[in-house]
mmCIF file of C-alpha atoms in Angstrom:
data_model
loop_
_atom_site.group_PDB
_atom_site.id
_atom_site.type_symbol
_atom_site.label_atom_id
_atom_site.label_comp_id
_atom_site.label_asym_id
_atom_site.label_seq_id
_atom_site.Cartn_x
_atom_site.Cartn_y
_atom_site.Cartn_z
ATOM 1 C CA MET A 1 -0.206 -0.059 -0.618
ATOM 2 C CA LYS A 2 2.485 2.471 0.362
ATOM 3 C CA GLY A 3 4.360 1.708 -2.961
ATOM 4 C CA GLN A 4 1.387 2.581 -4.553
ATOM 5 C CA THR A 5 0.636 5.369 -2.409
ATOM 6 C CA LEU A 6 4.917 6.505 -3.258
ATOM 7 C CA ASN A 7 3.838 6.106 -7.416
ATOM 8 C CA LEU A 8 0.002 8.354 -6.239
ATOM 9 C CA VAL A 9 2.238 10.675 -5.209
ATOM 10 C CA LEU A 10 5.135 10.428 -7.554
ATOM 11 C CA SER A 11 2.123 10.732 -11.089
ATOM 12 C CA VAL A 12 0.261 13.741 -9.521
ATOM 13 C CA CYS A 13 3.535 15.456 -9.129
ATOM 14 C CA LEU A 14 4.746 14.366 -12.649
ATOM 15 C CA LEU A 15 1.405 15.365 -14.296
ATOM 16 C CA PHE A 16 1.596 19.040 -11.870
ATOM 17 C CA LEU A 17 5.157 19.230 -13.638
ATOM 18 C CA ILE A 18 3.886 18.363 -16.905
ATOM 19 C CA ASP A 19 0.651 21.087 -16.595
ATOM 20 C CA LEU A 20 2.518 23.992 -15.888
ATOM 21 C CA TYR A 21 5.340 23.345 -18.668
ATOM 22 C CA VAL A 22 2.955 22.912 -20.933
ATOM 23 C CA LEU A 23 1.408 26.042 -19.966
ATOM 24 C CA ASN A 24 4.508 28.340 -20.096
ATOM 25 C CA GLY A 25 4.391 27.068 -23.308
ATOM 26 C CA LEU A 26 1.545 28.455 -24.159
ATOM 27 C CA ARG A 27 1.329 31.157 -22.292
ATOM 28 C CA GLY A 28 4.782 32.702 -24.260
ATOM 29 C CA ILE A 29 3.392 32.810 -27.373
ATOM 30 C CA SER A 30 3.306 36.127 -29.613
ATOM 31 C CA LYS A 31 1.048 38.185 -28.613
ATOM 32 C CA LYS A 32 -1.557 37.560 -31.738
ATOM 33 C CA TRP A 33 -2.685 34.197 -29.958
ATOM 34 C CA LYS A 34 -4.851 36.205 -28.010
ATOM 35 C CA PHE A 35 -5.898 33.933 -25.771
ATOM 36 C CA PHE A 36 -2.937 32.486 -24.308
ATOM 37 C CA HIS A 37 -2.516 36.227 -23.460
ATOM 38 C CA LYS A 38 -5.779 36.727 -21.790
ATOM 39 C CA LYS A 39 -4.662 37.011 -18.002
ATOM 40 C CA GLN A 40 -7.955 34.851 -16.588
ATOM 41 C CA PHE A 41 -6.228 31.429 -18.927
ATOM 42 C CA PRO A 42 -3.979 29.941 -16.627
ATOM 43 C CA LEU A 43 -6.895 30.112 -14.179
ATOM 44 C CA PHE A 44 -9.619 28.159 -16.666
ATOM 45 C CA TYR A 45 -5.964 26.462 -17.333
ATOM 46 C CA TRP A 46 -5.386 24.960 -14.353
ATOM 47 C CA VAL A 47 -10.065 24.131 -13.208
ATOM 48 C CA TYR A 48 -10.103 22.686 -16.248
ATOM 49 C CA ASN A 49 -6.416 19.790 -15.117
ATOM 50 C CA ALA A 50 -7.376 20.068 -11.476
ATOM 51 C CA VAL A 51 -11.166 19.190 -12.703
ATOM 52 C CA LEU A 52 -9.794 16.166 -15.169
ATOM 53 C CA LEU A 53 -7.525 14.995 -12.364
ATOM 54 C CA ALA A 54 -10.580 14.906 -10.181
ATOM 55 C CA LEU A 55 -12.506 12.832 -13.130
ATOM 56 C CA LEU A 56 -9.490 10.008 -13.081
ATOM 57 C CA PHE A 57 -9.118 9.340 -9.268
ATOM 58 C CA TRP A 58 -13.526 9.274 -9.483
ATOM 59 C CA ALA A 59 -13.470 7.555 -12.331
ATOM 60 C CA ILE A 60 -10.719 4.373 -11.022
ATOM 61 C CA TYR A 61 -11.621 4.462 -7.751
ATOM 62 C CA SER A 62 -15.538 4.904 -7.091
ATOM 63 C CA LYS A 63 -18.699 3.175 -8.528
ATOM 64 C CA ILE A 64 -20.163 4.638 -11.825
ATOM 65 C CA ASP A 65 -20.870 2.486 -14.280
ATOM 66 C CA PHE A 66 -18.418 0.780 -15.956
ATOM 67 C CA LYS A 67 -19.148 2.786 -20.119
ATOM 68 C CA VAL A 68 -18.673 5.855 -17.654
ATOM 69 C CA ARG A 69 -15.667 5.468 -15.960
ATOM 70 C CA LEU A 70 -13.913 4.091 -19.604
ATOM 71 C CA GLY A 71 -14.965 7.364 -20.903
ATOM 72 C CA LEU A 72 -12.880 9.089 -18.500
ATOM 73 C CA ILE A 73 -9.976 7.339 -17.935
ATOM 74 C CA ILE A 74 -9.874 7.158 -21.439
ATOM 75 C CA PHE A 75 -10.534 10.789 -22.082
ATOM 76 C CA PHE A 76 -7.803 12.170 -19.143
ATOM 77 C CA PHE A 77 -4.400 9.435 -21.482
ATOM 78 C CA LEU A 78 -6.516 11.000 -24.795
ATOM 79 C CA ASP A 79 -5.728 14.647 -23.610
ATOM 80 C CA LEU A 80 -1.545 13.635 -21.898
ATOM 81 C CA LEU A 81 -1.247 12.985 -24.903
ATOM 82 C CA PHE A 82 -1.613 15.390 -26.566
ATOM 83 C CA LYS A 83 0.977 17.357 -24.469
ATOM 84 C CA ILE A 84 2.911 14.845 -23.944
ATOM 85 C CA SER A 85 3.434 14.372 -27.948
ATOM 86 C CA PHE A 86 3.640 18.787 -28.155
ATOM 87 C CA ILE A 87 6.417 18.947 -25.344
ATOM 88 C CA PRO A 88 9.339 18.431 -28.224
ATOM 89 C CA PHE A 89 8.790 21.430 -29.729
ATOM 90 C CA LEU A 90 8.551 23.386 -26.727
ATOM 91 C CA ILE A 91 12.216 21.967 -25.580
ATOM 92 C CA ILE A 92 13.287 23.075 -28.845
ATOM 93 C CA ASP A 93 11.309 26.384 -29.078
ATOM 94 C CA ASP A 94 13.763 26.117 -25.987
ATOM 95 C CA LEU A 95 16.810 25.471 -27.526
ATOM 96 C CA ARG A 96 16.074 28.517 -29.442
ATOM 97 C CA ARG A 97 15.140 30.646 -27.216
ATOM 98 C CA VAL A 98 18.790 29.924 -24.870
ATOM 99 C CA PHE A 99 21.027 29.907 -27.450
ATOM 100 C CA ILE A 100 19.389 33.278 -28.832
ATOM 101 C CA LYS A 101 20.258 35.022 -25.816
ATOM 102 C CA ILE A 102 23.472 33.151 -25.808
ATOM 103 C CA ARG A 103 24.395 34.594 -29.181
ATOM 104 C CA HIS A 104 22.547 37.825 -27.880
ATOM 105 C CA LYS A 105 25.050 37.650 -24.961
ATOM 106 C CA ASN A 106 28.011 37.469 -26.736
ATOM 107 C CA VAL A 107 27.538 40.030 -29.185
ATOM 108 C CA LYS A 108 27.067 42.352 -26.252
ATOM 109 C CA LYS A 109 30.626 41.747 -25.899
ATOM 110 C CA GLY A 110 32.032 42.930 -28.178
ATOM 111 C CA GLN A 111 29.859 45.522 -29.273
ATOM 112 C CA GLN A 112 30.576 48.292 -26.613
ATOM 113 C CA SER A 113 27.482 50.206 -28.709
ATOM 114 C CA ALA A 114 25.417 47.053 -27.812
ATOM 115 C CA SER A 115 21.519 48.270 -25.832
ATOM 116 C CA PRO A 116 21.810 46.940 -21.925
ATOM 117 C CA GLU A 117 18.745 45.020 -22.535
ATOM 118 C CA ILE A 118 18.692 41.460 -24.018
ATOM 119 C CA PRO A 119 15.531 42.019 -26.429
ATOM 120 C CA ILE A 120 12.248 38.899 -24.949
ATOM 121 C CA ILE A 121 12.232 36.956 -27.785
ATOM 122 C CA PRO A 122 8.814 35.554 -28.225
ATOM 123 C CA ARG A 123 8.421 32.221 -29.101
ATOM 124 C CA SER A 124 8.578 30.711 -32.789
ATOM 125 C CA GLU A 125 4.716 30.766 -33.593
ATOM 126 C CA PHE A 126 5.647 27.821 -36.498
ATOM 127 C CA LEU A 127 7.472 25.370 -34.263
ATOM 128 C CA VAL A 128 4.657 25.719 -31.358
ATOM 129 C CA LYS A 129 1.474 25.401 -34.049
ATOM 130 C CA ALA A 130 3.962 22.234 -35.449
ATOM 131 C CA GLY A 131 4.211 21.462 -31.763
ATOM 132 C CA LEU A 132 -0.342 21.866 -30.893
ATOM 133 C CA LEU A 133 -0.300 20.079 -35.036
ATOM 134 C CA ALA A 134 2.005 16.944 -33.750
ATOM 135 C CA GLY A 135 -0.612 16.344 -30.690
ATOM 136 C CA ALA A 136 -3.417 16.035 -32.221
ATOM 137 C CA VAL A 137 -1.650 13.798 -35.571
ATOM 138 C CA PRO A 138 -1.032 10.781 -32.647
ATOM 139 C CA LEU A 139 -5.261 10.945 -31.218
ATOM 140 C CA ALA A 140 -6.019 10.875 -35.573
ATOM 141 C CA ALA A 141 -3.647 7.863 -35.766
ATOM 142 C CA LEU A 142 -4.952 5.972 -32.472
ATOM 143 C CA LYS A 143 -8.207 6.637 -33.568
ATOM 144 C CA LEU A 144 -7.898 4.900 -37.899
ATOM 145 C CA SER A 145 -5.479 1.806 -35.692
ATOM 146 C CA MET A 146 -7.966 0.558 -33.137
ATOM 147 C CA LYS A 147 -10.940 -1.725 -35.120
ATOM 148 C CA SER A 148 -7.130 -2.924 -37.186
ATOM 149 C CA GLY A 149 -5.580 -4.180 -33.889
ATOM 150 C CA LEU A 150 -9.473 -5.811 -33.089
ATOM 151 C CA TYR A 151 -8.027 -9.392 -34.429
ATOM 152 C CA ASP A 152 -4.109 -9.014 -34.655
ATOM 153 C CA TYR A 153 -4.285 -12.414 -32.788
ATOM 154 C CA HIS A 154 -0.693 -12.625 -30.742
ATOM 155 C CA VAL A 155 0.614 -16.270 -29.372
ATOM 156 C CA LYS A 156 2.482 -15.295 -26.735
ATOM 157 C CA ARG A 157 4.982 -18.240 -26.016
ATOM 158 C CA HIS A 158 6.347 -18.252 -21.844
ATOM 159 C CA LYS A 159 8.240 -20.924 -19.764
ATOM 160 C CA LEU A 160 6.477 -22.368 -16.319
ATOM 161 C CA TYR A 161 8.064 -23.172 -14.435
ATOM 162 C CA LEU A 162 7.109 -25.204 -11.555
ATOM 163 C CA PRO A 163 8.627 -26.340 -8.422
ATOM 164 C CA ASN A 164 5.996 -28.527 -7.158
ATOM 165 C CA LEU A 165 5.883 -29.836 -10.682
ATOM 166 C CA PRO A 166 6.139 -33.621 -11.442
ATOM 167 C CA LYS A 167 8.099 -35.060 -13.441
ATOM 168 C CA ALA A 168 5.632 -36.692 -15.911
ATOM 169 C CA PHE A 169 4.282 -33.014 -16.655
ATOM 170 C CA ASP A 170 7.606 -31.695 -17.594
ATOM 171 C CA GLY A 171 7.637 -30.255 -20.595
ATOM 172 C CA LEU A 172 4.146 -30.526 -21.464
ATOM 173 C CA ARG A 173 2.893 -27.500 -23.715
ATOM 174 C CA LEU A 174 -0.487 -25.978 -22.167
ATOM 175 C CA ALA A 175 -2.622 -23.387 -24.174
ATOM 176 C CA GLN A 176 -4.319 -20.041 -22.337
ATOM 177 C CA ILE A 177 -7.340 -17.459 -23.397
ATOM 178 C CA SER A 178 -9.964 -15.871 -21.698
ATOM 179 C CA ASP A 179 -12.205 -13.410 -22.345
ATOM 180 C CA ILE A 180 -13.373 -14.698 -25.527
ATOM 181 C CA HIS A 181 -16.906 -12.069 -25.136
ATOM 182 C CA SER A 182 -18.806 -13.131 -27.766
ATOM 183 C CA GLY A 183 -21.306 -10.448 -28.698
ATOM 184 C CA SER A 184 -18.889 -8.193 -29.384
ATOM 185 C CA PHE A 185 -17.792 -10.519 -32.437
ATOM 186 C CA TYR A 186 -18.712 -9.581 -35.998
ATOM 187 C CA ASN A 187 -16.335 -10.733 -38.098
ATOM 188 C CA LYS A 188 -17.491 -14.944 -38.211
ATOM 189 C CA LYS A 189 -13.799 -15.398 -40.560
ATOM 190 C CA ALA A 190 -11.711 -13.620 -37.973
ATOM 191 C CA VAL A 191 -12.680 -14.850 -35.076
ATOM 192 C CA LEU A 192 -11.809 -18.464 -36.582
ATOM 193 C CA GLY A 193 -9.154 -17.930 -37.708
ATOM 194 C CA GLY A 194 -7.798 -16.995 -34.696
ATOM 195 C CA VAL A 195 -9.051 -21.103 -33.498
ATOM 196 C CA GLU A 196 -6.241 -22.104 -35.813
ATOM 197 C CA MET A 197 -3.907 -20.163 -35.043
ATOM 198 C CA LEU A 198 -4.618 -21.259 -31.222
ATOM 199 C CA MET A 199 -4.885 -25.387 -32.661
ATOM 200 C CA ARG A 200 -1.955 -25.400 -34.957
ATOM 201 C CA GLU A 201 -0.115 -24.967 -31.649
ATOM 202 C CA LYS A 202 -1.072 -28.546 -30.945
ATOM 203 C CA ALA A 203 -1.278 -27.774 -26.826
ATOM 204 C CA ASP A 204 -1.612 -30.503 -24.509
ATOM 205 C CA LEU A 205 -4.234 -28.976 -23.172
ATOM 206 C CA VAL A 206 -6.012 -25.713 -23.020
ATOM 207 C CA PHE A 207 -7.680 -23.276 -19.713
ATOM 208 C CA PHE A 208 -9.901 -20.799 -20.824
ATOM 209 C CA THR A 209 -10.715 -18.686 -17.730
ATOM 210 C CA GLY A 210 -14.073 -16.226 -17.906
ATOM 211 C CA ASP A 211 -16.773 -13.884 -20.071
ATOM 212 C CA LEU A 212 -18.540 -16.472 -22.762
ATOM 213 C CA VAL A 213 -20.000 -13.676 -23.430
ATOM 214 C CA ASN A 214 -20.986 -10.306 -22.444
ATOM 215 C CA ILE A 215 -24.611 -10.630 -21.396
ATOM 216 C CA TYR A 216 -26.925 -13.465 -23.201
ATOM 217 C CA ALA A 217 -26.012 -16.802 -23.894
ATOM 218 C CA GLY A 218 -27.407 -16.336 -27.104
ATOM 219 C CA GLU A 219 -24.405 -14.078 -28.012
ATOM 220 C CA MET A 220 -22.805 -17.262 -28.888
ATOM 221 C CA GLY A 221 -24.572 -18.019 -32.153
ATOM 222 C CA THR A 222 -22.720 -19.550 -34.478
ATOM 223 C CA TYR A 223 -20.094 -18.818 -33.046
ATOM 224 C CA GLN A 224 -20.076 -21.871 -30.814
ATOM 225 C CA ASP A 225 -19.457 -24.288 -33.711
ATOM 226 C CA ILE A 226 -16.036 -22.261 -34.452
ATOM 227 C CA PHE A 227 -15.072 -22.616 -30.016
ATOM 228 C CA SER A 228 -16.222 -26.093 -30.363
ATOM 229 C CA LYS A 229 -13.301 -26.572 -32.504
ATOM 230 C CA VAL A 230 -10.475 -25.998 -29.849
ATOM 231 C CA LYS A 231 -9.998 -28.631 -28.421
ATOM 232 C CA ALA A 232 -6.673 -30.869 -26.636
ATOM 233 C CA PRO A 233 -5.597 -34.058 -26.453
ATOM 234 C CA LEU A 234 -5.747 -33.964 -21.692
ATOM 235 C CA GLY A 235 -8.796 -31.108 -22.741
ATOM 236 C CA VAL A 236 -10.000 -28.054 -21.932
ATOM 237 C CA TYR A 237 -10.312 -26.373 -19.050
ATOM 238 C CA SER A 238 -12.846 -23.435 -18.100
ATOM 239 C CA CYS A 239 -14.410 -20.753 -16.370
ATOM 240 C CA LEU A 240 -16.732 -18.302 -16.010
ATOM 241 C CA GLY A 241 -16.114 -14.680 -15.676
ATOM 242 C CA ASN A 242 -18.293 -11.651 -14.057
ATOM 243 C CA HIS A 243 -20.260 -11.099 -17.219
ATOM 244 C CA ASP A 244 -21.651 -14.615 -17.375
ATOM 245 C CA TYR A 245 -24.171 -13.968 -15.459
ATOM 246 C CA GLY A 246 -26.695 -11.946 -16.572
ATOM 247 C CA ASP A 247 -26.408 -9.171 -13.928
ATOM 248 C CA TYR A 248 -25.527 -6.896 -16.003
ATOM 249 C CA ALA A 249 -29.106 -6.763 -17.963
ATOM 250 C CA ASP A 250 -32.860 -5.602 -16.825
ATOM 251 C CA TRP A 251 -34.395 -9.348 -16.046
ATOM 252 C CA GLN A 252 -38.539 -9.065 -15.757
ATOM 253 C CA ASN A 253 -38.192 -12.561 -13.304
ATOM 254 C CA PRO A 254 -35.407 -14.617 -11.509
ATOM 255 C CA ALA A 255 -36.677 -17.891 -13.539
ATOM 256 C CA ASP A 256 -35.416 -15.794 -17.380
ATOM 257 C CA LYS A 257 -31.383 -14.902 -15.670
ATOM 258 C CA LYS A 258 -31.618 -18.196 -14.078
ATOM 259 C CA LYS A 259 -31.826 -19.900 -18.117
ATOM 260 C CA ASN A 260 -30.302 -17.405 -19.171
ATOM 261 C CA PHE A 261 -27.047 -18.680 -17.148
ATOM 262 C CA ASP A 262 -28.350 -22.769 -17.410
ATOM 263 C CA ASP A 263 -27.639 -22.292 -21.284
ATOM 264 C CA ILE A 264 -23.917 -20.231 -20.848
ATOM 265 C CA VAL A 265 -23.469 -23.700 -18.685
ATOM 266 C CA ALA A 266 -25.038 -25.446 -21.084
ATOM 267 C CA ALA A 267 -22.169 -24.446 -24.078
ATOM 268 C CA HIS A 268 -19.510 -24.553 -22.232
ATOM 269 C CA LYS A 269 -20.558 -28.409 -22.027
ATOM 270 C CA ASN A 270 -21.879 -28.025 -25.333
ATOM 271 C CA MET A 271 -18.221 -27.105 -26.985
ATOM 272 C CA GLY A 272 -17.239 -30.402 -25.309
ATOM 273 C CA TRP A 273 -15.459 -27.828 -21.875
ATOM 274 C CA ASP A 274 -14.932 -28.974 -19.083
ATOM 275 C CA LEU A 275 -15.873 -26.444 -16.948
ATOM 276 C CA ILE A 276 -14.845 -26.096 -13.375
ATOM 277 C CA ARG A 277 -16.821 -23.746 -10.623
ATOM 278 C CA ASN A 278 -15.904 -24.138 -7.403
ATOM 279 C CA ASP A 279 -14.482 -28.151 -8.064
ATOM 280 C CA ASN A 280 -11.890 -29.027 -9.370
ATOM 281 C CA ARG A 281 -10.165 -31.981 -11.124
ATOM 282 C CA ARG A 282 -6.890 -34.211 -12.003
ATOM 283 C CA LEU A 283 -5.222 -34.884 -13.833
ATOM 284 C CA LYS A 284 -3.200 -38.125 -14.337
ATOM 285 C CA ILE A 285 0.236 -39.357 -16.480
ATOM 286 C CA ASP A 286 2.061 -41.698 -15.951
ATOM 287 C CA ASN A 287 1.789 -42.193 -12.355
ATOM 288 C CA GLU A 288 1.287 -39.131 -11.686
ATOM 289 C CA GLU A 289 -1.154 -36.268 -11.058
ATOM 290 C CA ILE A 290 -1.491 -32.840 -10.806
ATOM 291 C CA GLY A 291 -5.333 -30.573 -9.659
ATOM 292 C CA ILE A 292 -6.534 -27.864 -12.055
ATOM 293 C CA LEU A 293 -9.486 -26.487 -9.803
ATOM 294 C CA GLY A 294 -11.703 -23.104 -10.408
ATOM 295 C CA ILE A 295 -13.917 -21.209 -9.093
ATOM 296 C CA GLU A 296 -16.379 -19.316 -10.090
ATOM 297 C CA ASN A 297 -15.946 -15.735 -10.280
ATOM 298 C CA TRP A 298 -14.381 -12.980 -6.980
ATOM 299 C CA GLY A 299 -13.366 -9.915 -7.588
ATOM 300 C CA ALA A 300 -11.744 -7.491 -4.949
ATOM 301 C CA LEU A 301 -13.375 -4.417 -6.001
ATOM 302 C CA SER A 302 -16.727 -4.270 -4.372
ATOM 303 C CA ARG A 303 -18.290 -3.920 -7.845
ATOM 304 C CA PHE A 304 -17.250 -7.187 -9.597
ATOM 305 C CA PRO A 305 -19.752 -10.681 -8.276
ATOM 306 C CA ARG A 306 -18.040 -12.746 -5.680
ATOM 307 C CA TYR A 307 -19.382 -15.473 -6.456
ATOM 308 C CA GLY A 308 -16.035 -18.370 -6.175
ATOM 309 C CA ARG A 309 -15.719 -20.574 -3.288
ATOM 310 C CA MET A 310 -11.905 -20.775 -2.389
ATOM 311 C CA ASP A 311 -13.047 -23.872 -0.164
ATOM 312 C CA LEU A 312 -14.855 -26.175 -1.484
ATOM 313 C CA ALA A 313 -12.220 -25.517 -4.723
ATOM 314 C CA VAL A 314 -9.186 -27.676 -2.751
ATOM 315 C CA LYS A 315 -11.937 -29.815 -1.105
ATOM 316 C CA ASN A 316 -9.206 -33.082 -1.150
ATOM 317 C CA THR A 317 -6.267 -31.506 -2.992
ATOM 318 C CA ASP A 318 -3.952 -32.296 -0.195
ATOM 319 C CA ASP A 319 -2.543 -34.752 -1.399
ATOM 320 C CA LEU A 320 -2.058 -33.355 -5.176
ATOM 321 C CA PRO A 321 1.580 -31.501 -4.989
ATOM 322 C CA LEU A 322 1.227 -28.601 -7.777
ATOM 323 C CA LYS A 323 -2.063 -26.134 -8.010
ATOM 324 C CA LEU A 324 -3.099 -24.509 -10.785
ATOM 325 C CA LEU A 325 -6.715 -22.997 -10.541
ATOM 326 C CA LEU A 326 -8.440 -21.164 -13.722
ATOM 327 C CA SER A 327 -9.539 -16.902 -11.470
ATOM 328 C CA HIS A 328 -11.609 -14.958 -13.862
ATOM 329 C CA ASP A 329 -10.644 -11.723 -11.905
ATOM 330 C CA PRO A 330 -6.794 -11.551 -10.733
ATOM 331 C CA SER A 331 -7.265 -8.714 -8.109
ATOM 332 C CA HIS A 332 -8.155 -12.668 -6.401
ATOM 333 C CA TRP A 333 -4.906 -13.801 -6.691
ATOM 334 C CA ARG A 334 -3.871 -11.094 -3.790
ATOM 335 C CA ALA A 335 -6.702 -10.897 -1.667
ATOM 336 C CA GLN A 336 -7.389 -14.003 -1.144
ATOM 337 C CA VAL A 337 -5.296 -16.838 -2.941
ATOM 338 C CA LEU A 338 -1.811 -15.700 -1.698
ATOM 339 C CA PRO A 339 -2.756 -14.111 2.402
ATOM 340 C CA GLN A 340 -5.435 -18.068 2.824
ATOM 341 C CA TYR A 341 -4.623 -19.899 0.112
ATOM 342 C CA PRO A 342 -0.516 -20.679 0.001
ATOM 343 C CA GLN A 343 -1.518 -24.040 -1.428
ATOM 344 C CA ILE A 344 -2.392 -22.661 -4.769
ATOM 345 C CA ASP A 345 1.565 -23.108 -7.458
ATOM 346 C CA MET A 346 -0.835 -20.972 -10.128
ATOM 347 C CA VAL A 347 -3.273 -19.107 -10.927
ATOM 348 C CA PHE A 348 -4.343 -18.568 -15.331
ATOM 349 C CA ALA A 349 -7.042 -15.393 -14.508
ATOM 350 C CA GLY A 350 -7.947 -12.520 -16.405
ATOM 351 C CA HIS A 351 -10.878 -10.078 -16.455
ATOM 352 C CA THR A 352 -8.557 -6.978 -17.141
ATOM 353 C CA HIS A 353 -8.407 -6.347 -21.252
ATOM 354 C CA GLY A 354 -5.392 -4.576 -20.315
ATOM 355 C CA MET A 355 -8.248 -1.180 -21.160
ATOM 356 C CA GLN A 356 -7.406 -2.999 -25.132
ATOM 357 C CA MET A 357 -4.226 0.624 -24.578
ATOM 358 C CA GLY A 358 -1.323 0.796 -24.124
ATOM 359 C CA VAL A 359 1.666 -0.002 -24.692
ATOM 360 C CA GLN A 360 3.069 -3.641 -24.565
ATOM 361 C CA THR A 361 7.234 -5.155 -25.314
ATOM 362 C CA GLU A 362 9.237 -7.816 -24.212
ATOM 363 C CA HIS A 363 10.510 -6.132 -20.870
ATOM 364 C CA PHE A 364 8.206 -2.949 -21.216
ATOM 365 C CA GLN A 365 4.478 -3.279 -19.908
ATOM 366 C CA TRP A 366 2.398 0.456 -19.247
ATOM 367 C CA SER A 367 -1.814 0.698 -19.294
ATOM 368 C CA PRO A 368 -3.945 2.931 -16.971
ATOM 369 C CA ILE A 369 -5.706 -0.071 -16.001
ATOM 370 C CA GLU A 370 -2.580 -0.201 -14.287
ATOM 371 C CA TYR A 371 -4.494 2.781 -11.875
ATOM 372 C CA ILE A 372 -7.315 0.553 -11.349
ATOM 373 C CA TYR A 373 -5.545 -3.715 -11.068
ATOM 374 C CA ASN A 374 -1.897 -4.970 -9.389
ATOM 375 C CA GLU A 375 -1.438 -7.352 -11.550
ATOM 376 C CA TRP A 376 -3.238 -6.820 -15.380
ATOM 377 C CA ALA A 377 -0.762 -8.711 -17.483
ATOM 378 C CA GLY A 378 1.543 -11.169 -17.922
ATOM 379 C CA PHE A 379 3.150 -12.900 -14.962
ATOM 380 C CA TYR A 380 3.694 -12.088 -11.558
ATOM 381 C CA ARG A 381 5.187 -14.151 -8.554
ATOM 382 C CA GLU A 382 4.774 -13.052 -5.067
ATOM 383 C CA GLY A 383 7.421 -16.256 -3.057
ATOM 384 C CA LYS A 384 6.662 -19.593 -4.216
ATOM 385 C CA GLN A 385 2.540 -18.624 -6.020
ATOM 386 C CA GLN A 386 2.471 -17.283 -9.607
ATOM 387 C CA ILE A 387 -0.034 -15.539 -11.608
ATOM 388 C CA TYR A 388 -0.312 -15.133 -15.367
ATOM 389 C CA VAL A 389 -2.751 -12.876 -16.862
ATOM 390 C CA ASN A 390 -4.136 -13.640 -20.085
ATOM 391 C CA VAL A 391 -5.376 -10.062 -21.762
ATOM 392 C CA GLY A 392 -8.179 -11.392 -23.868
ATOM 393 C CA TYR A 393 -9.685 -12.818 -26.996
ATOM 394 C CA GLY A 394 -12.164 -10.681 -27.703
ATOM 395 C CA PHE A 395 -13.805 -6.884 -26.621
ATOM 396 C CA PHE A 396 -15.821 -5.508 -25.221
ATOM 397 C CA GLU A 397 -17.536 -2.143 -25.002
ATOM 398 C CA VAL A 398 -14.437 0.486 -27.027
ATOM 399 C CA LEU A 399 -14.120 -1.819 -30.233
ATOM 400 C CA GLY A 400 -10.622 -1.399 -30.634
ATOM 401 C CA ARG A 401 -6.897 -2.249 -29.082
ATOM 402 C CA VAL A 402 -3.769 0.068 -29.094
ATOM 403 C CA GLY A 403 -1.425 -1.506 -28.265
ATOM 404 C CA ILE A 404 -2.510 -4.730 -26.056
ATOM 405 C CA LEU A 405 -3.484 -7.315 -28.894
ATOM 406 C CA PRO A 406 -6.151 -10.731 -28.549
ATOM 407 C CA GLU A 407 -3.645 -12.940 -27.234
ATOM 408 C CA ILE A 408 -3.478 -16.985 -27.173
ATOM 409 C CA THR A 409 -0.972 -17.698 -24.717
ATOM 410 C CA ILE A 410 0.899 -20.950 -25.248
ATOM 411 C CA PHE A 411 3.066 -22.001 -21.470
ATOM 412 C CA GLU A 412 5.182 -24.920 -21.446
ATOM 413 C CA LEU A 413 5.580 -26.446 -18.068
ATOM 414 C CA LYS A 414 9.607 -27.086 -16.476
ATOM 415 C CA ALA A 415 9.374 -28.477 -13.695
ATOM 416 C CA GLY A 416 11.573 -26.710 -11.354
ATOM 417 C CA LEU A 417 13.191 -23.046 -10.459
ATOM 418 C CA ALA A 418 12.192 -20.096 -12.574
ATOM 419 C CA PRO A 419 15.243 -17.793 -13.964
ATOM 420 C CA SER A 420 14.721 -14.539 -12.559
ATOM 421 C CA PRO A 421 13.328 -12.465 -13.389
ATOM 422 C CA VAL A 422 10.421 -14.361 -14.407
ATOM 423 C CA ASN A 423 9.636 -12.679 -17.829
ATOM 424 C CA ALA A 424 12.944 -14.546 -19.506
#
């Protein structure tokens, strides 16, 4: 908690410095730009940015409508992107101004009749205009590129080191997909292409970590035939996500909601997927076994349901050397698994989508979602326990992905300790 508070304070200070630099840059523009030289402009500027920051905190820490929260967070970071794109031009102009001042000082020293005052050097209108244009370009490019990332499936391969892994399982290939959200799809051919990409990996077993639909079972429609193609020699195991319960719709009566839920559960069975609901399975190779546990949704944030029962999921698993848990919401790991269930070796989660916006490279990743979730994409480790967060196969609400692309994860299970760092 102390680390999060420090990061928050440092982030606010950095934002203040960015805003201060941009304001000073705008105030230094030629007098022809009258708006920036009005007495009320600094007040307007700081009020605007203070309100924007307050709305960001409200969106992150309050229980509000998902669409409103998402919209506020995205707007804040688009505004920040504009400022960051504008700053390099201000820096160039400041360097130009410094160079001119130095030159004037040198001229003053060499000429006795030189004016004792160094002339005021206004900002270059050309550079400021170029900076404003540069700030707008990434926003336009962002809009154009968003839809192109929706079906741009990427296979991510990792070695998953598990000290308690029995030797018979060493080298096993495990695939994970998450957050299908079939109700958002509009391109069956692209969805099928992603499934075929997954099947070409020839995984020994597959995990699906929740959110099959947005709300309604009928969203699966013909997509059920596509995802029925997801097969593996050792089975396909799945769990439920927060969207699979029908909680985000106004039902005429409880019976309709129950039928919708029952139909979603049936869809897993019809596709040949083993849906694990607060229970566990034993996977046996030769004479050795591991446990695959699955719980229903359990979210640490109050706006997400807690149907998960870990006490039931771990029942009769004490004799198993390794326990792999399917839990949709990654906040469950830190809130309950770490403090109460040290016997869980590895958790597989989804839910965050990486907010479908950010930067993700081999050695660096960032997204606005990290201000909501400690664990939001990739590997995390605490002591002997690990979690992997898949950023999703599908998409929801926002018809676009930028930087955080749809993911198919392939793990090669390895017996033993992981090299440091875990992502190596």
